[in-house]
Coordinates of C-alpha atoms and ligand atoms in Angstrom, one line a residue:
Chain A
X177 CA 12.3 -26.7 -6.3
X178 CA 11.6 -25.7 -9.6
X179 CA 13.6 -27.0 -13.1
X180 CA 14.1 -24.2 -14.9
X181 CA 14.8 -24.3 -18.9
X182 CA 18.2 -21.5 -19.2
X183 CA 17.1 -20.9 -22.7
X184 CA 21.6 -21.6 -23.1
X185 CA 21.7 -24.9 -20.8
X186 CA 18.7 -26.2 -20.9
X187 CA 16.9 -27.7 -17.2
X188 CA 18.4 -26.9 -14.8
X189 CA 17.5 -26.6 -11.0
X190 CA 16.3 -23.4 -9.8
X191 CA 19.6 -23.2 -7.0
X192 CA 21.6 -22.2 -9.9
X193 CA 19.7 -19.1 -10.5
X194 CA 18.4 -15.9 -9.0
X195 CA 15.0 -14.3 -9.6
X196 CA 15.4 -10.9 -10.9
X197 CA 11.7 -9.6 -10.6
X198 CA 9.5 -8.5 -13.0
X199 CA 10.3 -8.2 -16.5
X200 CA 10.0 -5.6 -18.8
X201 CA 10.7 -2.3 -16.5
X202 CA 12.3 0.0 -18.4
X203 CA 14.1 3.0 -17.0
X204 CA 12.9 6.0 -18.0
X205 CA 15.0 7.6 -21.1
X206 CA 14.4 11.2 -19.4
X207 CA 14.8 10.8 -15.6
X208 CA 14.4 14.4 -15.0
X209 CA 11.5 15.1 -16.5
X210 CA 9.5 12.8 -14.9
X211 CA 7.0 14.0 -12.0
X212 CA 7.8 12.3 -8.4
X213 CA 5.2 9.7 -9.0
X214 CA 5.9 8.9 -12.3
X215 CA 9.9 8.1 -10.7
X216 CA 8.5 6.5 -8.0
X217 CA 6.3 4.0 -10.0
X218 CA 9.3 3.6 -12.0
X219 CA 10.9 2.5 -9.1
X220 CA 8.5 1.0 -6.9
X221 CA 5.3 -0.2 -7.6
X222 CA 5.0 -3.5 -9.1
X223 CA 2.4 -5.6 -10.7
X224 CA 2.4 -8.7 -8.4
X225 CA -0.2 -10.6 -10.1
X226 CA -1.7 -13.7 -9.0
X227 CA -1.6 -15.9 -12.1
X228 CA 0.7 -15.4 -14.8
X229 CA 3.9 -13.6 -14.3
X230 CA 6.5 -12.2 -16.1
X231 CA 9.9 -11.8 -14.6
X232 CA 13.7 -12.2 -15.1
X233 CA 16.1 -15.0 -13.7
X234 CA 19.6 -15.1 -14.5
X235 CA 21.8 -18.7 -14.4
X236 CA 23.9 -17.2 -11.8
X237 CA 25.9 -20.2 -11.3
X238 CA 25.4 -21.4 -15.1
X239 CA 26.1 -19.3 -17.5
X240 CA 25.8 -16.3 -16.0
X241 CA 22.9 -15.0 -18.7
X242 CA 19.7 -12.9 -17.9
X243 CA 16.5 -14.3 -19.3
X244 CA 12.5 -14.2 -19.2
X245 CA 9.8 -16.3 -17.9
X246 CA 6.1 -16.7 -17.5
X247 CA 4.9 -18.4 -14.6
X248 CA 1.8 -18.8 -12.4
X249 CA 2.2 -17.4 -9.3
X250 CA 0.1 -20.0 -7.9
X251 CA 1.0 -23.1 -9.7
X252 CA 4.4 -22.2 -10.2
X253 CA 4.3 -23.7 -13.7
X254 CA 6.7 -21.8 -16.2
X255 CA 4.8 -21.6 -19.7
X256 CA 7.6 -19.3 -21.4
X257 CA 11.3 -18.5 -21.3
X258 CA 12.0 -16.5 -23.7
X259 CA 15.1 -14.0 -24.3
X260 CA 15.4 -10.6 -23.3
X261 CA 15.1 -8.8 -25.9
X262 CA 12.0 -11.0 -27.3
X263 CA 8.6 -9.8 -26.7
X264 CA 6.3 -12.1 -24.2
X265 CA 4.0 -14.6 -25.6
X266 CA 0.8 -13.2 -26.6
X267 CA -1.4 -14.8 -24.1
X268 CA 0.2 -12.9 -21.3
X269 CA -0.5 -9.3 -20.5
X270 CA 2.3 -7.2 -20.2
Chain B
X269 CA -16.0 -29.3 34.7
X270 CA -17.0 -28.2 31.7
X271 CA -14.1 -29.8 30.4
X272 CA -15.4 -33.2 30.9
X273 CA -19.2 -32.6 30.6
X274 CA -18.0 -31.8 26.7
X275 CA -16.1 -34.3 26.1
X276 CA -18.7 -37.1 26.5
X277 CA -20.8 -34.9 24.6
X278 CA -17.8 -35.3 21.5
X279 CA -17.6 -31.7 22.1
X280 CA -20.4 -30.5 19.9
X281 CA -21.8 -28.4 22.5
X282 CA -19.2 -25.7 23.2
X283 CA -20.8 -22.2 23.6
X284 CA -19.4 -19.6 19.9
X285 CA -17.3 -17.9 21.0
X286 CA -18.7 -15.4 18.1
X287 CA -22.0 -15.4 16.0
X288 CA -21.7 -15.9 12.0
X289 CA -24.3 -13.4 10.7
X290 CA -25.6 -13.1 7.3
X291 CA -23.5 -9.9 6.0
X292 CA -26.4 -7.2 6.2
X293 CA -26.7 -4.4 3.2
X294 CA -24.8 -1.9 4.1
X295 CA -22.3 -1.0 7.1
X296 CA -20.4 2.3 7.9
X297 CA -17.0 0.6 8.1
X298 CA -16.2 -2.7 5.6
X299 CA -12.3 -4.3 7.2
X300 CA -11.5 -7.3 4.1
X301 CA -9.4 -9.8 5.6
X302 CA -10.0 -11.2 9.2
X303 CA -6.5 -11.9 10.3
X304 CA -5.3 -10.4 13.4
X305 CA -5.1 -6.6 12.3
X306 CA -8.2 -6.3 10.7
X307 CA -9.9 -8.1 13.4
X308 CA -7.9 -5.7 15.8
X309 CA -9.0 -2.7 13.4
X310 CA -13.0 -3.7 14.2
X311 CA -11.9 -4.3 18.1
X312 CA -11.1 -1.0 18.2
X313 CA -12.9 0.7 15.5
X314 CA -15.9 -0.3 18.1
X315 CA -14.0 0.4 21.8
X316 CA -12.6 3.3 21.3
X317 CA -14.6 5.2 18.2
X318 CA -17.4 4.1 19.2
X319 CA -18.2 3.0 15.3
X320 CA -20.0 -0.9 15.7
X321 CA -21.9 -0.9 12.4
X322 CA -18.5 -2.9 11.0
X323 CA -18.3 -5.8 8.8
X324 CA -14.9 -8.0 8.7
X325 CA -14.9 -9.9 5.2
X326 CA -13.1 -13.0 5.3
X327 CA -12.5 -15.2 2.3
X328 CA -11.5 -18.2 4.1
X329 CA -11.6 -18.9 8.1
X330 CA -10.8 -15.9 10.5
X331 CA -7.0 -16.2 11.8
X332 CA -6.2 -18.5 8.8
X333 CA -3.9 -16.4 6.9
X334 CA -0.2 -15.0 8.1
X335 CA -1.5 -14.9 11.8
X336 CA -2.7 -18.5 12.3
X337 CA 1.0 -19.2 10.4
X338 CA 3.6 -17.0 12.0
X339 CA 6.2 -17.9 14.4
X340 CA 4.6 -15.8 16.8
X341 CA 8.1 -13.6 17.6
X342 CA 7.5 -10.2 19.4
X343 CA 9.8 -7.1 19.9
X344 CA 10.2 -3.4 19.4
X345 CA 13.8 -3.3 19.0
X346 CA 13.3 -1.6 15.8
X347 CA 16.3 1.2 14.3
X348 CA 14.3 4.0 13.1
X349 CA 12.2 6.1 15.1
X350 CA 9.3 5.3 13.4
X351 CA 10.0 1.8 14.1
X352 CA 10.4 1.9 17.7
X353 CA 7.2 4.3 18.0
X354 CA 4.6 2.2 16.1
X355 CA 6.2 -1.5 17.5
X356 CA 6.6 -0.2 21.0
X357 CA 3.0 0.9 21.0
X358 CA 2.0 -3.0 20.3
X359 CA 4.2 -4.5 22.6
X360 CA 2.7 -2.2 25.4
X361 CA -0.9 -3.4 24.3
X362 CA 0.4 -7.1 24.0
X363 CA 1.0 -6.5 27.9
X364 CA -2.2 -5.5 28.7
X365 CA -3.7 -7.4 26.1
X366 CA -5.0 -11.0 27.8
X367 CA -6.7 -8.4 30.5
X368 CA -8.1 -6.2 28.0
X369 CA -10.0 -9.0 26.2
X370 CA -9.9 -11.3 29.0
X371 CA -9.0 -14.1 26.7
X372 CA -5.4 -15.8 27.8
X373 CA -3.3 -14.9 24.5
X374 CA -0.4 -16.7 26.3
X375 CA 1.9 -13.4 26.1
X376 CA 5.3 -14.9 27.3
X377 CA 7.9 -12.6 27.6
X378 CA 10.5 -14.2 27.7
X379 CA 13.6 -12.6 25.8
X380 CA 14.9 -12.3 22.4
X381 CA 18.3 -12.8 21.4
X382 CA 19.8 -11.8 18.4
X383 CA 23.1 -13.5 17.5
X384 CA 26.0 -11.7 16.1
X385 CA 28.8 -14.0 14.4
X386 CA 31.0 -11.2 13.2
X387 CA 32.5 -8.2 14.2
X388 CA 30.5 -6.2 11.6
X389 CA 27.4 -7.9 13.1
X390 CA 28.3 -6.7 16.9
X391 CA 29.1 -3.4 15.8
X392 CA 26.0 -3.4 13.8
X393 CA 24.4 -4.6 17.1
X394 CA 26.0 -2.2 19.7
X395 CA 24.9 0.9 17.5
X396 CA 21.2 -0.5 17.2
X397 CA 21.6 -1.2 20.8
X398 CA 22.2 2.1 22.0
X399 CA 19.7 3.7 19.2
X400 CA 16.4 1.3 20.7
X401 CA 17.5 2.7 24.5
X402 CA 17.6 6.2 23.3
X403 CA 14.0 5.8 22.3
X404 CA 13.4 4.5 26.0
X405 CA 13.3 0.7 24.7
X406 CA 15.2 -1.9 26.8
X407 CA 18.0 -3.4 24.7
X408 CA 21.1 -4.7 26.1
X409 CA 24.4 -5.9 24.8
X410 CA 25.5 -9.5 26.0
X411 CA 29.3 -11.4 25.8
X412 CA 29.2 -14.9 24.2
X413 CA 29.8 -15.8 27.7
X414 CA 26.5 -14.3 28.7
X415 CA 24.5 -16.1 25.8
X416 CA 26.7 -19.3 26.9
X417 CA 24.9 -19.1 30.5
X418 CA 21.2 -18.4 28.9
X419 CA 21.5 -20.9 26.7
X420 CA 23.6 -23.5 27.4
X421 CA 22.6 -26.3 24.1
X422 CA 24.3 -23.2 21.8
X423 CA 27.4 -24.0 20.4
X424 CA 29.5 -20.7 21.5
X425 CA 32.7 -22.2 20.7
X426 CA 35.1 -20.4 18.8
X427 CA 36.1 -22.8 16.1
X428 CA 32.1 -23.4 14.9
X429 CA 31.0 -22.0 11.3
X430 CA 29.2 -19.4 13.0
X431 CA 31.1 -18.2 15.7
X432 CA 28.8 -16.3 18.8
X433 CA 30.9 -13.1 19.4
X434 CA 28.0 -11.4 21.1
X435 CA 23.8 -11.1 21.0
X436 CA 21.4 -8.3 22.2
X437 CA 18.5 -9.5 24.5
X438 CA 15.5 -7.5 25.1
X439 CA 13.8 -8.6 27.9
X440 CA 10.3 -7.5 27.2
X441 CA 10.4 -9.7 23.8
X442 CA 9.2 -12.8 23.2
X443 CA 6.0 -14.7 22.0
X444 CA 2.3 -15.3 22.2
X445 CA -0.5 -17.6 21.2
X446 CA -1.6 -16.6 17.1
X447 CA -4.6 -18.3 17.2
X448 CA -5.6 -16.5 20.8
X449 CA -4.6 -13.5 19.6
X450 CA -7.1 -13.3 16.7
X451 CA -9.7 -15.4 18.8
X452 CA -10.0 -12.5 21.2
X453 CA -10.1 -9.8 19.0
X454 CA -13.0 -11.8 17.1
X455 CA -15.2 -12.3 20.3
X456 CA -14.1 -8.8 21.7
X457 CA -15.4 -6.9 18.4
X458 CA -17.9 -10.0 18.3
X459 CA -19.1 -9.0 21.4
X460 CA -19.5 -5.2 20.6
X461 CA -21.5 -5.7 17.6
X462 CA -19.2 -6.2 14.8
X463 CA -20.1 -8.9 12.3
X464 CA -17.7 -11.1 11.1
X465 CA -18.3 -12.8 8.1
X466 CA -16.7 -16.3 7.2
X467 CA -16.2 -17.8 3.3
X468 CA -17.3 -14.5 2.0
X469 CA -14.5 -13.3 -0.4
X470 CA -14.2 -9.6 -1.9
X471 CA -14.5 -9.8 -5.4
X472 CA -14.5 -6.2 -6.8
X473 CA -14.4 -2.6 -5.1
X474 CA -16.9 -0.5 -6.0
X475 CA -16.0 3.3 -6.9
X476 CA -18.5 6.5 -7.1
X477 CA -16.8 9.4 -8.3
X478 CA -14.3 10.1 -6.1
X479 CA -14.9 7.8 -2.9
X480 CA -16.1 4.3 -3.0
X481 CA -19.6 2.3 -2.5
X482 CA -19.3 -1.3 -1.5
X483 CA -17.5 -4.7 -2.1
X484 CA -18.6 -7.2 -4.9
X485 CA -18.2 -10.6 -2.7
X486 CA -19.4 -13.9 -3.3
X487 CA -22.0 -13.6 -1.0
X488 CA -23.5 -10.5 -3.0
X489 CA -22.7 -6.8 -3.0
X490 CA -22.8 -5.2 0.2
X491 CA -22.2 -0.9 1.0
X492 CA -20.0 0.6 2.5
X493 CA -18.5 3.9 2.3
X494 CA -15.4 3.1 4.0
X495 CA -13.4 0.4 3.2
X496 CA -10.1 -0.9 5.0
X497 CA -8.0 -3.3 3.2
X498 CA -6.1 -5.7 5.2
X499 CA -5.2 -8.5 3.3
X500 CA -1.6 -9.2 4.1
X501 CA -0.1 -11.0 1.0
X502 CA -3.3 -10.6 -1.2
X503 CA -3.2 -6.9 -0.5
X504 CA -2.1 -6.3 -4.4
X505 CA -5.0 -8.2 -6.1
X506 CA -7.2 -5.5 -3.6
X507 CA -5.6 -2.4 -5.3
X508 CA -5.9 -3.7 -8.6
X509 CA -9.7 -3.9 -8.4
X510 CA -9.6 0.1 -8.1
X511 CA -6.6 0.4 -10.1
X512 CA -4.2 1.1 -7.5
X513 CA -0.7 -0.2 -8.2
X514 CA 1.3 -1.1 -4.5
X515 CA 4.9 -1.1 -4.0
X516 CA 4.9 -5.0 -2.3
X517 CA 5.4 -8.4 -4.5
X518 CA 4.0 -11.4 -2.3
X519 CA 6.5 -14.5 -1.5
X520 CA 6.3 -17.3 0.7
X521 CA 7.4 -17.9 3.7
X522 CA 7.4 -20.8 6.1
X523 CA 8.0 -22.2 9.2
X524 CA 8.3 -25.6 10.6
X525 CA 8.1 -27.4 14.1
X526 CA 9.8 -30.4 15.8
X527 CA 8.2 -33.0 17.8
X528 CA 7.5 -32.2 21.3
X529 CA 10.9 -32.3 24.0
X530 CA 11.8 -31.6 27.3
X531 CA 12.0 -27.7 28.0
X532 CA 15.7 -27.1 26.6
X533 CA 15.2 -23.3 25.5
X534 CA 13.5 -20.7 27.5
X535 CA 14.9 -17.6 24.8
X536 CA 13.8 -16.6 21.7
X537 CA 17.0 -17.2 19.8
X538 CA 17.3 -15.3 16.3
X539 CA 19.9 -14.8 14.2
X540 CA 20.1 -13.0 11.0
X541 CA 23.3 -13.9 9.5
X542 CA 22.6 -17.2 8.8
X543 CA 18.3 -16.9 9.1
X544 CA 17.8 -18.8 12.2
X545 CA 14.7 -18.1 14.1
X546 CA 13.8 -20.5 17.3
X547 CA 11.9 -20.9 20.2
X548 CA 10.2 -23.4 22.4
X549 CA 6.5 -23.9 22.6
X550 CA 4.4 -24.5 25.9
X551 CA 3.8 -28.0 24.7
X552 CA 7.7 -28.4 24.2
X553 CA 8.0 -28.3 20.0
X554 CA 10.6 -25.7 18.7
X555 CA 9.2 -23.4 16.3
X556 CA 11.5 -22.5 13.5
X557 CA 11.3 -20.0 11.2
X558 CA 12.7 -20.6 7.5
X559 CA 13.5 -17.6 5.2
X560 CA 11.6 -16.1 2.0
X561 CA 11.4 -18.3 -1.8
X562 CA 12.8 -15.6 -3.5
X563 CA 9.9 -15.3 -6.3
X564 CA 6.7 -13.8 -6.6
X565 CA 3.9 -16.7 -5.3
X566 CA 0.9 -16.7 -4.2
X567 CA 1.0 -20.4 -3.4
X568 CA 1.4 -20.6 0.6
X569 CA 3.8 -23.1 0.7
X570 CA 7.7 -23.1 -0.2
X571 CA 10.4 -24.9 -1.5
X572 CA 12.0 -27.8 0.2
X573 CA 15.6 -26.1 -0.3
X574 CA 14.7 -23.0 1.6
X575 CA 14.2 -25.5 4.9
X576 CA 17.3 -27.1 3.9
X577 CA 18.8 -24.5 4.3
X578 CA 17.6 -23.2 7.6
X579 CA 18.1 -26.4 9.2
X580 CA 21.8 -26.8 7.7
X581 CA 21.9 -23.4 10.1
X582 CA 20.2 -24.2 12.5
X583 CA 22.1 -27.4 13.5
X584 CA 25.2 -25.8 13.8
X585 CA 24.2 -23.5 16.2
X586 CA 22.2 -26.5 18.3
X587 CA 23.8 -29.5 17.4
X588 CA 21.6 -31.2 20.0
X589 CA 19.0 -30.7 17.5
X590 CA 20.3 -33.1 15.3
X591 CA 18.0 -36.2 16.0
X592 CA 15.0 -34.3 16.2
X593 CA 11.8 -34.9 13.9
X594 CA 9.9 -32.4 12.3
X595 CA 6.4 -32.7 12.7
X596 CA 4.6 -30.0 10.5
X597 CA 5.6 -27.6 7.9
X598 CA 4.1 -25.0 6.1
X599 CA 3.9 -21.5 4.1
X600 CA 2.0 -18.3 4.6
X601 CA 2.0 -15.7 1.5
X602 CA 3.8 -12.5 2.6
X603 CA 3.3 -9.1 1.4
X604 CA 7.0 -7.3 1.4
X605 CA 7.6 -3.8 1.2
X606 CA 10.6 -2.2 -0.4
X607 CA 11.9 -0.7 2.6
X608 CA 10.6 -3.4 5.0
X609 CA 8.0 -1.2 6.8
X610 CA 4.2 -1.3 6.5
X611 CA 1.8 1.0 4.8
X612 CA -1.0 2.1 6.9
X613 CA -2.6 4.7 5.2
X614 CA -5.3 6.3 3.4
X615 CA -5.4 5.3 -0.7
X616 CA -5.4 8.3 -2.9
X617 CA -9.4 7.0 -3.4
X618 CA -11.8 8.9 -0.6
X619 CA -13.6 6.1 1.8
X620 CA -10.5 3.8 0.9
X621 CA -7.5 2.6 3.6
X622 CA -4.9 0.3 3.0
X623 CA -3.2 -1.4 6.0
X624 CA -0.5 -4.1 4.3
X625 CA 3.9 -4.1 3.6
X626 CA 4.1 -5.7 7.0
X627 CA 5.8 -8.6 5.4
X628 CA 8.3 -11.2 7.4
X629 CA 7.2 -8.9 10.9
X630 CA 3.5 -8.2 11.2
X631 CA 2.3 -10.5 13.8
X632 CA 4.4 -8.4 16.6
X633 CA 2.8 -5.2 15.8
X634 CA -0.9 -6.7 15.4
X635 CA -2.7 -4.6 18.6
X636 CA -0.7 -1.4 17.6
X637 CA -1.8 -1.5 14.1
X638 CA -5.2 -2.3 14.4
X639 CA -5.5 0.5 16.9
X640 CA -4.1 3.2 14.4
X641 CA -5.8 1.9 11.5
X642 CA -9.2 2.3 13.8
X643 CA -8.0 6.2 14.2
X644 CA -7.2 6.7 10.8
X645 CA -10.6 4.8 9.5
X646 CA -12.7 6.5 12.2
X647 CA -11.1 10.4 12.2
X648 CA -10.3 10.0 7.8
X649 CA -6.8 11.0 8.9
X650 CA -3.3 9.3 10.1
X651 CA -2.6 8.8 14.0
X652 CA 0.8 10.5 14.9
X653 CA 2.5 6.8 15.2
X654 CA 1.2 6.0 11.1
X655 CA 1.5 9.2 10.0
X656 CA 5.0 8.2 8.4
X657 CA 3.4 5.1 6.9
X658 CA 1.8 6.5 4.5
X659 CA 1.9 5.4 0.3
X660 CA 3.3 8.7 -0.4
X661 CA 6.6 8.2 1.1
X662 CA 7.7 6.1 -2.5
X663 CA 7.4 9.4 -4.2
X664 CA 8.8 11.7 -1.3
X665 CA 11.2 9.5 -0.6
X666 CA 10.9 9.7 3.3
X667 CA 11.3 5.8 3.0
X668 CA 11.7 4.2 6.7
X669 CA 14.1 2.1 5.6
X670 CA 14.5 -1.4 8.2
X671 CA 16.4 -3.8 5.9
X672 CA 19.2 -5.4 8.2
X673 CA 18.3 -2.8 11.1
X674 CA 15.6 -4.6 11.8
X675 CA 17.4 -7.6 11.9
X676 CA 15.7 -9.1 9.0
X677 CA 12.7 -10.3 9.5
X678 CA 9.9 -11.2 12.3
Ligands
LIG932 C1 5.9 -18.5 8.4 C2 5.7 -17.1 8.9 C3 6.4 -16.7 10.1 C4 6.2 -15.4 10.6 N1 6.8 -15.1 11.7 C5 6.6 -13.9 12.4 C6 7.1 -13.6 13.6 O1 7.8 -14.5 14.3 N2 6.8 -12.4 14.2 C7 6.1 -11.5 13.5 O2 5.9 -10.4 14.1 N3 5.6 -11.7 12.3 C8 5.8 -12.9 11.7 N4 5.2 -13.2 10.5 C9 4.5 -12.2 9.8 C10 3.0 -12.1 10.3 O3 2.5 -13.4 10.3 C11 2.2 -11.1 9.5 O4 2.8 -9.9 9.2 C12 0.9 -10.8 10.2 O5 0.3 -12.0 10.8 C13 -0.1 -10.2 9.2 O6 -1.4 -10.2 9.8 P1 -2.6 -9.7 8.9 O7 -3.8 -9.8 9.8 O8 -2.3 -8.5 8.2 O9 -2.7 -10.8 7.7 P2 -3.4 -12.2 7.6 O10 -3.4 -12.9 8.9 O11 -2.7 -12.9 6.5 O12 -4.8 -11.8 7.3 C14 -5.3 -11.4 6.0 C15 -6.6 -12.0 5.7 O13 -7.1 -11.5 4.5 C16 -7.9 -12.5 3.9 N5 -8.2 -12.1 2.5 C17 -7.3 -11.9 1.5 N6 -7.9 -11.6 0.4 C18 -9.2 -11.5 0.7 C19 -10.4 -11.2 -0.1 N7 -10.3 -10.8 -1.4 N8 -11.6 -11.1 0.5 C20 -11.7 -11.5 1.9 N9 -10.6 -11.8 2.6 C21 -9.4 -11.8 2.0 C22 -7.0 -13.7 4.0 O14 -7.7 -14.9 3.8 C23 -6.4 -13.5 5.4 O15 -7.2 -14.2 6.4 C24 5.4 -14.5 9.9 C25 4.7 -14.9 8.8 C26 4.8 -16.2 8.3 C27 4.1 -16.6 7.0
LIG933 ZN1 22.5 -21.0 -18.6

């Protein structure tokens, strides 16, 4: 199980929480205009690296607040949390 | 006979049941990832397209990924009719399939249940029911007092946490050796001239123009100007050597089984409500399947609460269970699809096939989707029974959507 640092509660155990996928999708601001693939990429496809990831857990049974986190996807270490409107460390690529 | 004569010879002398050739320069057809649909995809690449230059690029030990991992459930009572067409076709090849490669894959079929412990799940049940028979797929609807007589260790009583209101069996379910399953494909494609290459992983994809060239591996670069990916959970770190983003995230999933015990279940019991998945081996240990870590990992193995969980289940269905030991437990690296179906299709890059998205369910469908893939690599087009499996369905939105009708996973 992993401990996960809410960036409100500090550790905590990963039960209280739900993984949210990756971070930093933003919906386009013009839906309408975008072309079928664009949407669908939008919607879709994901990065699913293997190594350092970027994604979104909310304390679901804390307090309730979304936030980011890098982990390796094959360690599982978490080397960020970081709020979410705060830009990713600067050794990831986004 | 032989039997003995090897084992006083500390077995060392077994006959290969394939040969391990040095990967030659170039090939017509290169399959990454030796699990049981790419080694199905060279079986029939070779039997029925007659194409036997073929290469299968494995980066660790053939069968050692989902298919030497899975739970080894089959069935074709799938919702959609894309479902039932593409997982009917496999269970029709399992049936034929220890005589086709005259290798015993220990095909048992002996029924899968799926529980319902709700009304919502009954009705649910009864509509899927009558859907799979439309499509000409057995599927029947039993009472608890039905389920009560097939399996008499499940706790059917009313006042339990999960309450058995009603299951539907199909008869022609059920399971069949992993390992055999992937062993003869190997020494069928083996045998018709395929090479299958052990420890050589794919590194890089090279492109020309509009098609492609070869794979970078770590046992050098080798040509190919058709390339079919089939890497299961990896299949994402495949596209992104071309640039190709995938609509699948990889998670865990993993499976345990108990110490050996008298035969107590003949069924395949499943239940999706509360993620149960049991049957009994030959050798008399219940394979149990656990549920997904709900994060991206590339890790093959899970969390401990995740079995927790599925045993907490588990035992309240089969109380009897309660003593039991587990002997082994493990993870396999899942590639899952947002609409819980499979992409077999070409890649928007000439030369370059995808086969992946089977997620939680592959292992049933293993004979039927090598056999399409074969089609589709040999004639550059989709089979009727892919055709809707393509990558463009994310932007048409013709999504075959099998979340909950599929009744989850496996
Ligand atoms: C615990 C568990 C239980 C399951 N239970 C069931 C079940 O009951 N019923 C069911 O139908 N399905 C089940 N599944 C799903 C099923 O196992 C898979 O869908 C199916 O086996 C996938 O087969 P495959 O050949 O595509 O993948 P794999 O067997 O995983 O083969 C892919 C291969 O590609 C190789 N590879 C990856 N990257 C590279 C590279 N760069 N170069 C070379 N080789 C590479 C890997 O090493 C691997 O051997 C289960 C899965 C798990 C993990
Ligand atoms: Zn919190």
């Amino acid at each position: 199980m992993l401990l996960i640092k809410c960036p409100w509660c500090g550790d905590r155990d990963e039960h209280e929480f739900s993984h949210g996928g990756e971070a930093h999708i933003v919906r386009p601001k013009d839906p309408e205009k975008l072309t079928d693939d664009q949407w669908a990429d939008y919607l879709f496809m994901r990065k699913n690296p293997k190594g350092a990831h970027l994604e979104r857990w909310v304390h679901a049974h804390g307090c309730r607040r979304w936030f980011n986190v890098e982990r390796d996807t094959v360690t599982h270490a978490i080397t960020a949390v970081y709020k979410m409107n705060e830009t990713p460390p600067r050794r990831s690529r986004t | 006979m032989s039997l003995v004569r090897n084992a006083f010879n500390y077995h060392q002398n077994w006959q290969q049941a394939w040969r391990s050739p040095e990967p030659k320069r170039e090939y017509d057809v290169i399959i990454v990832g030796a699990g049981g649909h790419g080694l199905a995809t060279a079986y029939y690449l070779a039997k029925e397209h007659g194409v036997t230059n073929v290469a299968v690029l494995e980066k660790g030990w053939l069968g050692g990924g989902n298919t030497g991992r899975n739970t080894t459930i089959i069935r074709s009572n799938y919702l959609r009719d894309e479902s039932a067409a593409i997982y009917d076709h496999a269970l029709k090849l399992y049936e034929g399939l220890s005589q086709e490669l005259n290798y015993n894959i220990m095909f048992s079929q002996r029924g899968v249940l799926n529980l319902a412990h709700n009304l919502h799940d009954l009705r649910e049940l009864s509509r899927r029911v009558n859907a799979i028979r439309l499509n000409g797929i057995d599927s029947e609807i039993l009472t608890t007092e039905q389920v009560k007589a097939m399996v008499p260790i499940m706790n059917t009583s009313p006042h339990s946490r999960y309450p058995v209101l009603g299951a539907s069996l199909q008869r022609r379910g059920g399971t069949a050796r992993h390992d055999a399953v992937a062993w003869g494909f190997a020494r069928g494609a083996d045998a018709r001239g395929v090479d299958i290459i052990q420890n050589c992983e794919v590194t890089g994809i090279k492109r020309n123009g509009a098609g492609v060239e070869g794979v970078q591996t770590s046992r050098g670069f080798i040509e190919a100007k058709k390339i079919g990916v089939v890497a299961a959970g990896h299949s994402s770190v495949l596209a992104d050597m071309v640039g190709l983003r995938l609509p699948i995230e990889s998670h865990p999933l993993q499976a345990l089984v108990s110490e050996p015990i008298k035969p107590v279940l003949d069924v395949v019991v499943m239940s999706t409500a509360v993620h149960v998945y049991v049957s009994q081996s030959d050798k008399g240990e219940l394979v149990i399947g656990a549920g997904i870590d709900s994060y991206n990992s590339y890790a093959q193995r899970g969390s401990f609460q995740v079995v927790q969980h599925q045993i907490s289940a588990l035992l309240e269905l089969f109380p009897i269970f309660s003593r039991l030991r587990m002997l082994r437990q493990w993870g396999g690296i899942v590639d899952v699809c947002p609409d819980a179906s499979p992409i077999i299709s070409k890649a928007p890059i000439k030369g370059l096939y995808f086969n992946c998205g089977w997620g939680t369910g592959g292992f049933k469908a293993t004979p039927g989707s090598g056999w399409v893939f074969a089609y589709t690599i040999a004639q550059d087009r989709p089979h009727r029974l892919n055709e809707p499996y393509n990558l463009e369905r994310f932007s048409t939105a013709y999504l075959i959507d099998e979340h909950g009708a599929a009744a989850v996973a496996h």
